[in-house]
Coordinates of C-alpha atoms and ligand atoms in Angstrom, one line a residue:
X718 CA -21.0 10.5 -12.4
X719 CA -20.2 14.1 -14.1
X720 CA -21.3 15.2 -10.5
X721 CA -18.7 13.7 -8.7
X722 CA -16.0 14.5 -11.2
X723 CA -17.1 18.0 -10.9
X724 CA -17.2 18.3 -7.0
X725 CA -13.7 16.7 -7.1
X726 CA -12.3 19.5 -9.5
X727 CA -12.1 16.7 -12.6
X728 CA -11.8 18.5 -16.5
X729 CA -12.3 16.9 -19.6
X730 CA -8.7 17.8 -19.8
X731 CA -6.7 17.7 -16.7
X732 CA -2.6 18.8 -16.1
X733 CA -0.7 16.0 -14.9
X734 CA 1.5 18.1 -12.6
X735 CA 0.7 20.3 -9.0
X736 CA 3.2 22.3 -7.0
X737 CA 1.5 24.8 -5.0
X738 CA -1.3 24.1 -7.8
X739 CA -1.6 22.1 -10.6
X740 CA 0.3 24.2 -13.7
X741 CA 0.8 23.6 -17.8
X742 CA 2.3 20.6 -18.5
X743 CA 3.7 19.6 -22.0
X744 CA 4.2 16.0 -22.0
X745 CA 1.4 13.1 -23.9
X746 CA -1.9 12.9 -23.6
X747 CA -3.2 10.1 -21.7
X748 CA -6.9 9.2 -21.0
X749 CA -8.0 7.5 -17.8
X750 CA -10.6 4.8 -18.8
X751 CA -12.9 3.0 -16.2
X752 CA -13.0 -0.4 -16.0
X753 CA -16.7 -0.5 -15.2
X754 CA -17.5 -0.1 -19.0
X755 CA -14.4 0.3 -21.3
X756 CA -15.4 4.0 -21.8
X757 CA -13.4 7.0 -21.4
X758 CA -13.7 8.9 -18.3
X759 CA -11.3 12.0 -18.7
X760 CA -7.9 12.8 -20.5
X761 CA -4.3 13.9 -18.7
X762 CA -1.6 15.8 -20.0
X763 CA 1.2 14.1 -18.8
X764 CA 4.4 15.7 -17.0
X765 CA 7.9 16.2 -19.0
X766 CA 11.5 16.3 -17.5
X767 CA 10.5 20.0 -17.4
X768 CA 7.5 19.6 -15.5
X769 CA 9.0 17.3 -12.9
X770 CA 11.7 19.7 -12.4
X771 CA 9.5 22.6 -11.9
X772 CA 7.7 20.8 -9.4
X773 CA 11.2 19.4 -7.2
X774 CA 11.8 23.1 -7.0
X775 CA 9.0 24.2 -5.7
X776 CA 8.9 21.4 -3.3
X777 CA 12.3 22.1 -2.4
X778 CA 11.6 25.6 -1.5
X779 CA 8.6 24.7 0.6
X780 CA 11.5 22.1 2.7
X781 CA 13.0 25.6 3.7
X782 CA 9.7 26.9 5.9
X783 CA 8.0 23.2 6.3
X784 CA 10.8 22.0 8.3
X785 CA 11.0 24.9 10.8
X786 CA 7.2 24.8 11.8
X787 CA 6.9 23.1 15.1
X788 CA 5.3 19.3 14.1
X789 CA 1.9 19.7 16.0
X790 CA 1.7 22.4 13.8
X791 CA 2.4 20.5 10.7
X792 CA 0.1 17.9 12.3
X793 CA -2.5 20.4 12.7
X794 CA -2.5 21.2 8.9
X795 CA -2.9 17.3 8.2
X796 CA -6.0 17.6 10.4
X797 CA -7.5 19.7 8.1
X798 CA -6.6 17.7 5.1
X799 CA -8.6 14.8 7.3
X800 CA -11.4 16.6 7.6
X801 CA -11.7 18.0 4.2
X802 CA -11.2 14.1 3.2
X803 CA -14.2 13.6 5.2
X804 CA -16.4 16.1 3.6
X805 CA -15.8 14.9 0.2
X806 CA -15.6 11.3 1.5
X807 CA -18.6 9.6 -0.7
X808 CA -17.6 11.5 -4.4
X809 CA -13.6 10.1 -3.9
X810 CA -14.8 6.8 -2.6
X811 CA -17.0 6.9 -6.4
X812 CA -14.1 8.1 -8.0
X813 CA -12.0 5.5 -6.8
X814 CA -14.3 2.4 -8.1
X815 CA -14.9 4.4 -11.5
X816 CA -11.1 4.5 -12.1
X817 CA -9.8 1.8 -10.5
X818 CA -13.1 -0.7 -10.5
X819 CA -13.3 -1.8 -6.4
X820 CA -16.8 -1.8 -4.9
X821 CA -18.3 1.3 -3.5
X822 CA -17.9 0.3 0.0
X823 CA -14.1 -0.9 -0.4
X824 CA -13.7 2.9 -2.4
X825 CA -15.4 4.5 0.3
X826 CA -13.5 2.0 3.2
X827 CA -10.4 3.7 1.3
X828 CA -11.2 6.7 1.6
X829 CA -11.8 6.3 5.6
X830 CA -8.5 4.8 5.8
X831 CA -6.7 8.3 4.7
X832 CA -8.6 9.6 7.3
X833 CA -7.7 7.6 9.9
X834 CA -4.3 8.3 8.5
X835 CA -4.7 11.8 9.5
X836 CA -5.8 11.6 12.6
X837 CA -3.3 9.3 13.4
X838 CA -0.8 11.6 11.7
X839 CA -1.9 14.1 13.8
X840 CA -1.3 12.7 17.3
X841 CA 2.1 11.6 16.5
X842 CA 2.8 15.1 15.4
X843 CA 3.3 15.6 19.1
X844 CA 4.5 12.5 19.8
X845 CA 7.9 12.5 17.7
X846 CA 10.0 11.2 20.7
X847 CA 13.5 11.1 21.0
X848 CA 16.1 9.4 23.5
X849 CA 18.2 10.6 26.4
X850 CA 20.9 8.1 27.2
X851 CA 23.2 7.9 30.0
X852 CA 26.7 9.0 29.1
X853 CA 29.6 7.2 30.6
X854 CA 31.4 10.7 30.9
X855 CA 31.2 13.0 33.9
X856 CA 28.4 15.8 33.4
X857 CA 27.6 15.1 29.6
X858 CA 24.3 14.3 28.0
X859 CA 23.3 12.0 25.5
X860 CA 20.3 12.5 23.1
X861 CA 18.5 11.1 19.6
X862 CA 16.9 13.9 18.1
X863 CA 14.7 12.9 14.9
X864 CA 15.2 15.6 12.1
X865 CA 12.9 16.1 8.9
X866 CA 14.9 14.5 6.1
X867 CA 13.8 16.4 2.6
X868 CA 12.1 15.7 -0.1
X869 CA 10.4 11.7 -0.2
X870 CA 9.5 10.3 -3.6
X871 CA 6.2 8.2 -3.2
X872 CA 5.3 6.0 -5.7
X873 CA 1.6 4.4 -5.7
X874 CA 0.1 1.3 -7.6
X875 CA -3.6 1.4 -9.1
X876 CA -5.0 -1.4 -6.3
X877 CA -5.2 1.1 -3.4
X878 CA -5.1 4.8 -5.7
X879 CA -5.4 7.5 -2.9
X880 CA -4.8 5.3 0.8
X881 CA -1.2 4.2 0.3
X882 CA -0.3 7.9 -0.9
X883 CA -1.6 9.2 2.6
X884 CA 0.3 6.5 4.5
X885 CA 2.8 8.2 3.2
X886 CA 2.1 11.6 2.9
X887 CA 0.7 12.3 6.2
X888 CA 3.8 10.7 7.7
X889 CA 6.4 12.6 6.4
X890 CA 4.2 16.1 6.1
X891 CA 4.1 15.9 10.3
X892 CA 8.0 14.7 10.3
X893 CA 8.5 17.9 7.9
X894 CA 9.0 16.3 5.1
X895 CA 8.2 17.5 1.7
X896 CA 7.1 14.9 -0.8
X897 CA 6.9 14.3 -4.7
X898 CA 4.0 11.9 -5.9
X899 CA 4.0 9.4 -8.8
X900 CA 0.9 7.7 -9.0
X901 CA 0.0 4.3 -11.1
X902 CA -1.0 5.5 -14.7
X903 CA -3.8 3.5 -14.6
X904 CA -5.7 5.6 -11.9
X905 CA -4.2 9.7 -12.7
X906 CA -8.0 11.1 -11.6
X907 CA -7.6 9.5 -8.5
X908 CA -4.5 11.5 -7.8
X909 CA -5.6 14.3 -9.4
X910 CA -8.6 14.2 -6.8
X911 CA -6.5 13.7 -3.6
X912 CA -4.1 16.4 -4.8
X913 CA -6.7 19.4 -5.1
X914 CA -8.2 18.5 -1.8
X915 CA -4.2 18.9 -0.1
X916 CA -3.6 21.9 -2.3
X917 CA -6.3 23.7 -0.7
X918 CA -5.4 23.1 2.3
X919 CA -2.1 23.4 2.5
X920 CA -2.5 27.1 0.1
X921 CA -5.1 27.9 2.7
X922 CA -2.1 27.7 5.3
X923 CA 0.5 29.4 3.5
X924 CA 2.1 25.9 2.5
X925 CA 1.7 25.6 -0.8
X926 CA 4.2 23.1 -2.6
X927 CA 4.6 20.7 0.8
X928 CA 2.9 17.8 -1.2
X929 CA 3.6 18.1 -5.1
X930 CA 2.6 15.3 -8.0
X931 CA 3.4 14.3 -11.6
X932 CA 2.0 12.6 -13.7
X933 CA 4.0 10.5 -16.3
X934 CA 5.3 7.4 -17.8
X935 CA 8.0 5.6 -15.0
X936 CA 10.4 5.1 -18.0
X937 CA 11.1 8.8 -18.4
X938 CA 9.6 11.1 -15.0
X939 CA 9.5 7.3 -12.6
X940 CA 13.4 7.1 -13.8
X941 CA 13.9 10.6 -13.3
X942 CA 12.8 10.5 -9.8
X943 CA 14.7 7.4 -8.6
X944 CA 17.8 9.0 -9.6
X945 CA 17.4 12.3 -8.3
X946 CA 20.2 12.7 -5.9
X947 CA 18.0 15.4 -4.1
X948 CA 15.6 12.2 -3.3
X949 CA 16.9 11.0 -0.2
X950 CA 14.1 8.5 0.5
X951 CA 11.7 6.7 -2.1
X952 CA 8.6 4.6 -0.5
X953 CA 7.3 2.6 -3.3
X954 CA 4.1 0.4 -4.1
X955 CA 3.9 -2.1 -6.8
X956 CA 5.2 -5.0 -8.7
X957 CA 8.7 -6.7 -7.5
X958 CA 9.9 -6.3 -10.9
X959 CA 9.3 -2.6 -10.5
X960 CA 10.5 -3.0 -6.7
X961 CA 13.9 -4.3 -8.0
X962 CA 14.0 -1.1 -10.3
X963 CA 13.5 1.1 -7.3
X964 CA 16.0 -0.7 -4.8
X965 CA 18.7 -1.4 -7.5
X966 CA 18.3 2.9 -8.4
X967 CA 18.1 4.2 -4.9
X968 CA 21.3 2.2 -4.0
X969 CA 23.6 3.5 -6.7
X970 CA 22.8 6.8 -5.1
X971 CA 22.9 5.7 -1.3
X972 CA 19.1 6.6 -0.6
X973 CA 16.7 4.5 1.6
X974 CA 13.9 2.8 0.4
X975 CA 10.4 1.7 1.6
X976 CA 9.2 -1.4 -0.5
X977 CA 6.0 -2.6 -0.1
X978 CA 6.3 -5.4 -3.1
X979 CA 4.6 -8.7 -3.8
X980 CA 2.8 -11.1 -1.5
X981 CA 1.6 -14.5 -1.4
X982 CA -0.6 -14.7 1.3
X983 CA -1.9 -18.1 2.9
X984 CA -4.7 -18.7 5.3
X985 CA -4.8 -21.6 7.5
X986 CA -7.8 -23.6 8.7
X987 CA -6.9 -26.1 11.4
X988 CA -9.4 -28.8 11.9
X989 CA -10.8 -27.0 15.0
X990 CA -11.4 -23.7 13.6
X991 CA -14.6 -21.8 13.8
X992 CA -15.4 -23.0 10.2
X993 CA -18.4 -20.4 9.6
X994 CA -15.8 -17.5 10.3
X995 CA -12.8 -18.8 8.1
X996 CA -15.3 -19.2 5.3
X997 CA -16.1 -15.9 5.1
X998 CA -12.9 -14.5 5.8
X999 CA -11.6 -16.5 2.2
X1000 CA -14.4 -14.8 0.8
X1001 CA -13.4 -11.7 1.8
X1002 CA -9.5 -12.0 1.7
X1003 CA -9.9 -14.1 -2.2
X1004 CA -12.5 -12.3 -3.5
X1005 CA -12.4 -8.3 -2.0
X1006 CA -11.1 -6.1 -4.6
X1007 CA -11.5 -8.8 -7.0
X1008 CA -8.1 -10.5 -5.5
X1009 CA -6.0 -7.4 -6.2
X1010 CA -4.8 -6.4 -2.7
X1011 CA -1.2 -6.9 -1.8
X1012 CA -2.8 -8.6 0.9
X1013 CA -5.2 -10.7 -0.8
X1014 CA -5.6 -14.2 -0.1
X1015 CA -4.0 -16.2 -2.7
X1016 CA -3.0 -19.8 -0.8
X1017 CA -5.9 -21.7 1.4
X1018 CA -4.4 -24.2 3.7
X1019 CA -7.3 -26.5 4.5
X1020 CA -6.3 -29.2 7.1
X1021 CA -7.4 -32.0 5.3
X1022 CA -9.6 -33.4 8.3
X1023 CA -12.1 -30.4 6.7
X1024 CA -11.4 -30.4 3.4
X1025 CA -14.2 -32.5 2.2
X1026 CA -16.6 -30.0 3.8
X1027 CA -15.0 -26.7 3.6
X1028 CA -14.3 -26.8 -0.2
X1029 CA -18.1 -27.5 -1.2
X1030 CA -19.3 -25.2 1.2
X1031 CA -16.8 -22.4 -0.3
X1032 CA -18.0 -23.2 -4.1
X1033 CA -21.7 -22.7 -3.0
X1034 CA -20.1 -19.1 -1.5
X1035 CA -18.2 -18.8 -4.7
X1036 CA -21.7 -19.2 -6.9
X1037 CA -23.4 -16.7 -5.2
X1038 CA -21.3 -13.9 -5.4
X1039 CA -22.5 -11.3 -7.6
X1040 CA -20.2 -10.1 -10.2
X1041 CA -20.9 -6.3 -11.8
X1042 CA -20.7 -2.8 -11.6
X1043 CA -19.0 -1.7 -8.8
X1044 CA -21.1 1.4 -8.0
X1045 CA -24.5 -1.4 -7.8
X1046 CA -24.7 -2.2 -3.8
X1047 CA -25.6 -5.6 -5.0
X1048 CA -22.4 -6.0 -6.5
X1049 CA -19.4 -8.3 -4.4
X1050 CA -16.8 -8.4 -7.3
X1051 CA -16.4 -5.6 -9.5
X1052 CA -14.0 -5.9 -12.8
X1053 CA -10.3 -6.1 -12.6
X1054 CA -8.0 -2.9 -13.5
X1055 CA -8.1 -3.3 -17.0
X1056 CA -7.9 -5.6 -19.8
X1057 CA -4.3 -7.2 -19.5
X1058 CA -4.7 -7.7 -15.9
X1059 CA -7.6 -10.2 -17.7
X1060 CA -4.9 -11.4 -19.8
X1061 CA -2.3 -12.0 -17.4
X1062 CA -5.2 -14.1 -15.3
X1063 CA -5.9 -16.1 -18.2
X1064 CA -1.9 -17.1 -18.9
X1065 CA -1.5 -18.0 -15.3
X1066 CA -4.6 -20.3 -15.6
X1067 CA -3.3 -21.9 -18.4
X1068 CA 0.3 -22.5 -16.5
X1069 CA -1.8 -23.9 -13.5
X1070 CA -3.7 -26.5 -15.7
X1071 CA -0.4 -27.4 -17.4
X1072 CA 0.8 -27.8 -13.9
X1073 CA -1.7 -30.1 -13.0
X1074 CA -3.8 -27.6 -11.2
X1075 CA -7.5 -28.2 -10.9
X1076 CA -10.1 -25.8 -11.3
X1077 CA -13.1 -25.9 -8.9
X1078 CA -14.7 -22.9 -9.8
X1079 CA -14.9 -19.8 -12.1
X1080 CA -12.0 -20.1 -14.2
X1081 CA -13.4 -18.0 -17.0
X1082 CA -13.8 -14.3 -18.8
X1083 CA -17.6 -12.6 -18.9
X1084 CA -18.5 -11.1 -21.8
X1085 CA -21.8 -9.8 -23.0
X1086 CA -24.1 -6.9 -22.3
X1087 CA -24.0 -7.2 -18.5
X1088 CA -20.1 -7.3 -18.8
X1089 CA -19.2 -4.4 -20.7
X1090 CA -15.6 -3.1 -21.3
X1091 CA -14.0 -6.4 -21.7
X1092 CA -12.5 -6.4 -17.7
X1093 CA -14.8 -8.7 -15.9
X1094 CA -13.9 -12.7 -14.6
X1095 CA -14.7 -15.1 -12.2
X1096 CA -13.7 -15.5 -9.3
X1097 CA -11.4 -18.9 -9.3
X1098 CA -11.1 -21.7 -6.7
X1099 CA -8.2 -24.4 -7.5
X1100 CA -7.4 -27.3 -5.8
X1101 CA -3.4 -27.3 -5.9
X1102 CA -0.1 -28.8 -4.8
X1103 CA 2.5 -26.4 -2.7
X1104 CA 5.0 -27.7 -5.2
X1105 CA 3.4 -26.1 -8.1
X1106 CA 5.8 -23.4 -9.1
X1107 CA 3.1 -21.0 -10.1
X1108 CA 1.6 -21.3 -6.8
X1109 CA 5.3 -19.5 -5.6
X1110 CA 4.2 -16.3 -7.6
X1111 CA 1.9 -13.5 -7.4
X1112 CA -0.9 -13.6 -9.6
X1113 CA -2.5 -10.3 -9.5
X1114 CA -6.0 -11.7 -9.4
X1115 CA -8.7 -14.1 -7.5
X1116 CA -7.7 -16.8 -8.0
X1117 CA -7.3 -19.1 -4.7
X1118 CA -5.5 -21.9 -4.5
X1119 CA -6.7 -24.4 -2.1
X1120 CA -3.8 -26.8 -0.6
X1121 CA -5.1 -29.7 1.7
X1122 CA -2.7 -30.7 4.2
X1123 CA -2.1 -33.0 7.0
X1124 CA 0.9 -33.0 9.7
X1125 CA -0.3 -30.3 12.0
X1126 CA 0.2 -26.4 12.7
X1127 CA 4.3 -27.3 12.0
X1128 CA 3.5 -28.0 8.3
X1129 CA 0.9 -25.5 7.9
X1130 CA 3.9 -23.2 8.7
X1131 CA 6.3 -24.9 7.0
X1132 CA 3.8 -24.7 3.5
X1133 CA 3.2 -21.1 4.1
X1134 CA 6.6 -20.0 4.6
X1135 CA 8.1 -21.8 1.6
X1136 CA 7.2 -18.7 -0.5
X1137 CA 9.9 -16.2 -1.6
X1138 CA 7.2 -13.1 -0.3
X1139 CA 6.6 -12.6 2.9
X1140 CA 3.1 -9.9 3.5
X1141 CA 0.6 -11.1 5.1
X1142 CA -0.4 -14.4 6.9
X1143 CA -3.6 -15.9 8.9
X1144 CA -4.8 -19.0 10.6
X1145 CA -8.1 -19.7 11.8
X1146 CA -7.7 -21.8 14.6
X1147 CA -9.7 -22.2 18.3
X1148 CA -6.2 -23.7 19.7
X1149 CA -4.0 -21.7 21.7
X1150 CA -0.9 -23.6 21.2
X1151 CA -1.7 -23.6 17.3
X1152 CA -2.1 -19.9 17.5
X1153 CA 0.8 -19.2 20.1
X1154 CA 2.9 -21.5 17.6
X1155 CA 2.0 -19.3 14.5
X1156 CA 2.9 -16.3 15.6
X1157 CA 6.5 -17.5 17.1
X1158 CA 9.9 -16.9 16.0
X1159 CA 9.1 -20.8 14.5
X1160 CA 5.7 -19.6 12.9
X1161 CA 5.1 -17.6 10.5
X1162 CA 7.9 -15.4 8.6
X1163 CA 5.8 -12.6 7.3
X1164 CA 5.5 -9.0 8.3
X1165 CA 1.9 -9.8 9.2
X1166 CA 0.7 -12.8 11.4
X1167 CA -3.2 -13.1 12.3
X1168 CA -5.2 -15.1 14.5
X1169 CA -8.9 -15.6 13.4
X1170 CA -8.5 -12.0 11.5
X1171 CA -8.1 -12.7 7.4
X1172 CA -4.9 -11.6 5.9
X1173 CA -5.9 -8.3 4.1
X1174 CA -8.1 -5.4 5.9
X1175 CA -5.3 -4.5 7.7
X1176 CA -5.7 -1.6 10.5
X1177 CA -3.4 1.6 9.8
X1178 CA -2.2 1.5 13.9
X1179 CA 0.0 -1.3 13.6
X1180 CA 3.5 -1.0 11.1
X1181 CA 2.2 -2.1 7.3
X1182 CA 4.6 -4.6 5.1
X1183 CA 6.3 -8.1 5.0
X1184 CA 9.4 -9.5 4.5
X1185 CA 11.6 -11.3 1.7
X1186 CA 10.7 -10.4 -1.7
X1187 CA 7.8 -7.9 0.0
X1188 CA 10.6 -5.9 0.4
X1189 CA 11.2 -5.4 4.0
X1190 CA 9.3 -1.8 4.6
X1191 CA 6.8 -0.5 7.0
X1192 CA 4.1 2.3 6.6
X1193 CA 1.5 3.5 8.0
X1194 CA 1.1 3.1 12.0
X1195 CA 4.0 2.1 15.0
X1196 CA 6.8 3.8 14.6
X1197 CA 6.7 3.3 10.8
X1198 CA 7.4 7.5 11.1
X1199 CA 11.1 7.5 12.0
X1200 CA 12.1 6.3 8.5
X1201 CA 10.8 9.6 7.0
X1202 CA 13.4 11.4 9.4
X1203 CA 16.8 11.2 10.0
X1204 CA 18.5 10.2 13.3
X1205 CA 20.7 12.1 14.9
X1206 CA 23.0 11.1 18.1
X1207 CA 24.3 14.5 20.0
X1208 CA 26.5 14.7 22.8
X1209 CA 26.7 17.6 25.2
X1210 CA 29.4 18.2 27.1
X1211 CA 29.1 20.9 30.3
X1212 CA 31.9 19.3 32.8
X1213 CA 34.6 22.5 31.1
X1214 CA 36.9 19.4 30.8
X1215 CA 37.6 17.4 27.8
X1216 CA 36.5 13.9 28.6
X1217 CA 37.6 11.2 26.0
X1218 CA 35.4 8.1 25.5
X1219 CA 36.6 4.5 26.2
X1220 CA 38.5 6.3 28.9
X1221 CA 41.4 6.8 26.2
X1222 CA 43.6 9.4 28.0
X1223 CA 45.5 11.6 24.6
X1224 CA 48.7 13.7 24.9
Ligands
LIG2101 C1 -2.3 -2.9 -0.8 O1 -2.9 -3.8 -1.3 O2 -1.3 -2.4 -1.4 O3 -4.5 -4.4 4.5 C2 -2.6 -2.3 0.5 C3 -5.1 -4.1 3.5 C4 -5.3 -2.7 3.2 C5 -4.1 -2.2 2.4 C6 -3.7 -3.0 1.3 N1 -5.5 -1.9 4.4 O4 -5.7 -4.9 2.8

């Protein structure tokens, strides 16, 4: 393990602030501890007010040249921050599962999904179309012209430490964008990583200070940056509690937001589904990242023609999964984040007996000597009611709650709906008129709507987020780009007469 913190540039003692280079920083001391054993794996000293606002000037001063490159130049530069991702591909995707405690290959499928990030990045960077519109005045044109639109705060959670910062990052770098990043406290070597590899990059191109980060607790720098007036866009990862704080701050100030909050995600098997592939795809969807995606599977709909087959079959899954170290190929479910996140499972499995919730499998903590560091569970099936209030909420962990139901695709869509967050959303069905159905304007509600694909894994091409209390934003892929620029409408006028609109003749 040194190794790999070594090849990605990790101290014993590591600043908690880069702009144009990491510098001094003078706030606490914090120390990132894995999950995989409980042990320390290095320390950070944390950013102060001071530090943050050394590193929104330098940012600010980097705006001045960034925005005046041409984009396929910036997109260029982003290339090379792809391919230096790819050379040091394996030793972040290990650092991601020693921090953050996903499996190697979901570390390492990270990892590829910056990359794919950059090249897509790139392409747009010549692709950053505008309009012409016909004018309803002689000899005038009409155009949309996208501008770069400053500095964008990005704030990341711990589930997905290094992709969601590049959905980002690489966005608003090729609109000309300069960016400020906040990353979950419980993964700062992560961050760390991710920022040494762009520093290089961007100082080998004479664009130092484009992409700048800090370190440091949200009540004092997270605060700080949500009510910086210079912020005029904030794309934000996390919790809807932390969601509300980040819409509620921007708006005081009149500056967008990107909310990627909260979801609830069901998956539907119809009684003519291709059983063999929606079992699996629970597995993955419940169980992948040890049920702490935004996109994990967290409601099964089982049509109850199956359910008496299905549920046994997905126990026996369930039993065989192997539970461990992360970095072990052998290993399916690594440990959760840390310690609480246990805690917080075991209070909302207490709720869901109390609720009348019944617990098929797993259910419990591991301890002893194969389960070090006091972060490992099981992966938990319960048979529930829709009407369960806990079942409305987002339990940051695998648990699955499976709902039996009868009355057709229309109540499968009326169950999966009736959740105040909106993500993700699947069914597994061999029907076209169930599938057509599910993905009307009368189907499903969320931002993402699948057919015989799960409801996490999501590709980066297509616009990333959901609706209601997910908090309405898109990253990533589509044209997810134009909200890290600003719009402008221009008219040009070359008839040498003054031509009034609405045909409003004045004076
Ligand atoms: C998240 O959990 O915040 O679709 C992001 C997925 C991944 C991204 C998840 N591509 O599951």
């Amino acid at each position: 393990m040194r190794d790999i913190l070594s090849e990605l540039g990790i101290e014993a003692t590591n600043s908690g602030a880069s702009a144009g280079g990491f510098f001094d920083t003078h706030g606490e001391i914090i120390e990132s501890v894995s999950p995989i054993d409980g042990k320390p794996i290095a320390k950070i000293r944390q950013a102060t007010a001071e530090d943050y606002e050394r590193a929104m000037q330098v940012g600010l001063e980097a705006f001045a040249t960034w925005r005046t490159l041409g984009a396929p130049k910036r997109g260029e530069i982003v290339r090379q921050i792809g391919h230096a991702l790819r050379e040091k591909k394996e030793a972040l995707g290990q650092l991601v599962s020693l921090e953050m405690g996903k499996i190697k290959v979901e570390g390492l499928g990270e990892v590829q999904e910056m990359i794919d990030m950059a090249d897509f990045a790139t392409g747009l960077s010549r692709q950053l179309y505008g309009l012409v519109m016909q004018s309803e005045r002689k000899f005038h044109r009409m155009t949309e012209t996208w501008h770069p639109l400053g500095m964008v705060g990005i704030i990341s959670a711990f589930n997905f430490p290094v992709a969601v910062w590049s959905w980002n990052a690489f966005l608003a770098a090729v609109c000309g964008d300069v960016m400020i990043w906040k990353p979950s406290s419980l993964v700062p070597l992560c961050a760390i990583a991710v920022q040494k590899i762009a520093d290089r990059v961007l100082a080998a191109n004479g664009c130092a200070g484009v992409m700048t980060l800090v370190i440091g607790p949200g009540s004092s720098v997270g605060q700080r940056l949500l009510d910086d007036k210079r912020i005029p866009l904030i794309s934000a990862t996390g919790s809807n509690q932390m969601g509300e704080r980040v819409a509620m701050s921007a708006a005081k100030r009149y500056a967008r937001t990107i909310l990627e909050l909260g979801g609830n995600n069901a998956l539907v098997v119809m009684g003519d589904a291709n059983v063999d592939m929606a079992l699996r795809s629970v597995l993955f969807g419940a169980v992948g990242t040890a049920g702490q995606r935004c996109t994990s599977t967290r409601r099964l709909l089982l049509d109850k023609s199956i359910e008496k087959t299905f549920l046994p079959r997905l126990v026996n899954a369930y039993k065989q999964i192997k539970i461990g170290d992360p970095l072990d190929p052998k290993t399916l479910m690594g440990p959760l984040v840390d310690k609480s996140a246990v805690a917080d499972m075991m209070k909302a499995l207490k709720i869901i007996k109390e609720q009348g919730g019944e617990i098929l499998y797993g259910g419990k903590e591991l301890s002893g000597a194969q389960y070090p560091g006091g972060c490992y569970v099981e992966p938990t099936i319960v048979l529930a009611r829709p009407d369960m209030p806990i079942v409305r909420e987002e339990t940051f962990a695998p648990i699955l709650y499976a709902i039996p139901f009868s009355g057709g695709v229309e109540k499968a869509i009326e169950i999966q709906n009736n959740v105040p967050q909106g993500l993700s959303s699947c069914i597994y069905t061999e029907s076209l008129t169930n599938a057509e159905r599910f993905l009307s304007a009368v189907g499903s509600d969320c931002g993402i709507a699948n057919v015989n694909v799960g409801t996490s894994g999501a590709e980066i091409g297509g616009a990333f987020g959901g609706e209601k209390e997910t908090g309405g934003g898109r990253e990533a892929g589509s044209d997810s780009w134009k909200q890290y620029m600003r719009r402008q409408t221009q008219t040009i006028n070359w008839s040498g007469e003054l031509g009034l609109a609405q045909g409003i003749q004045f004076g």
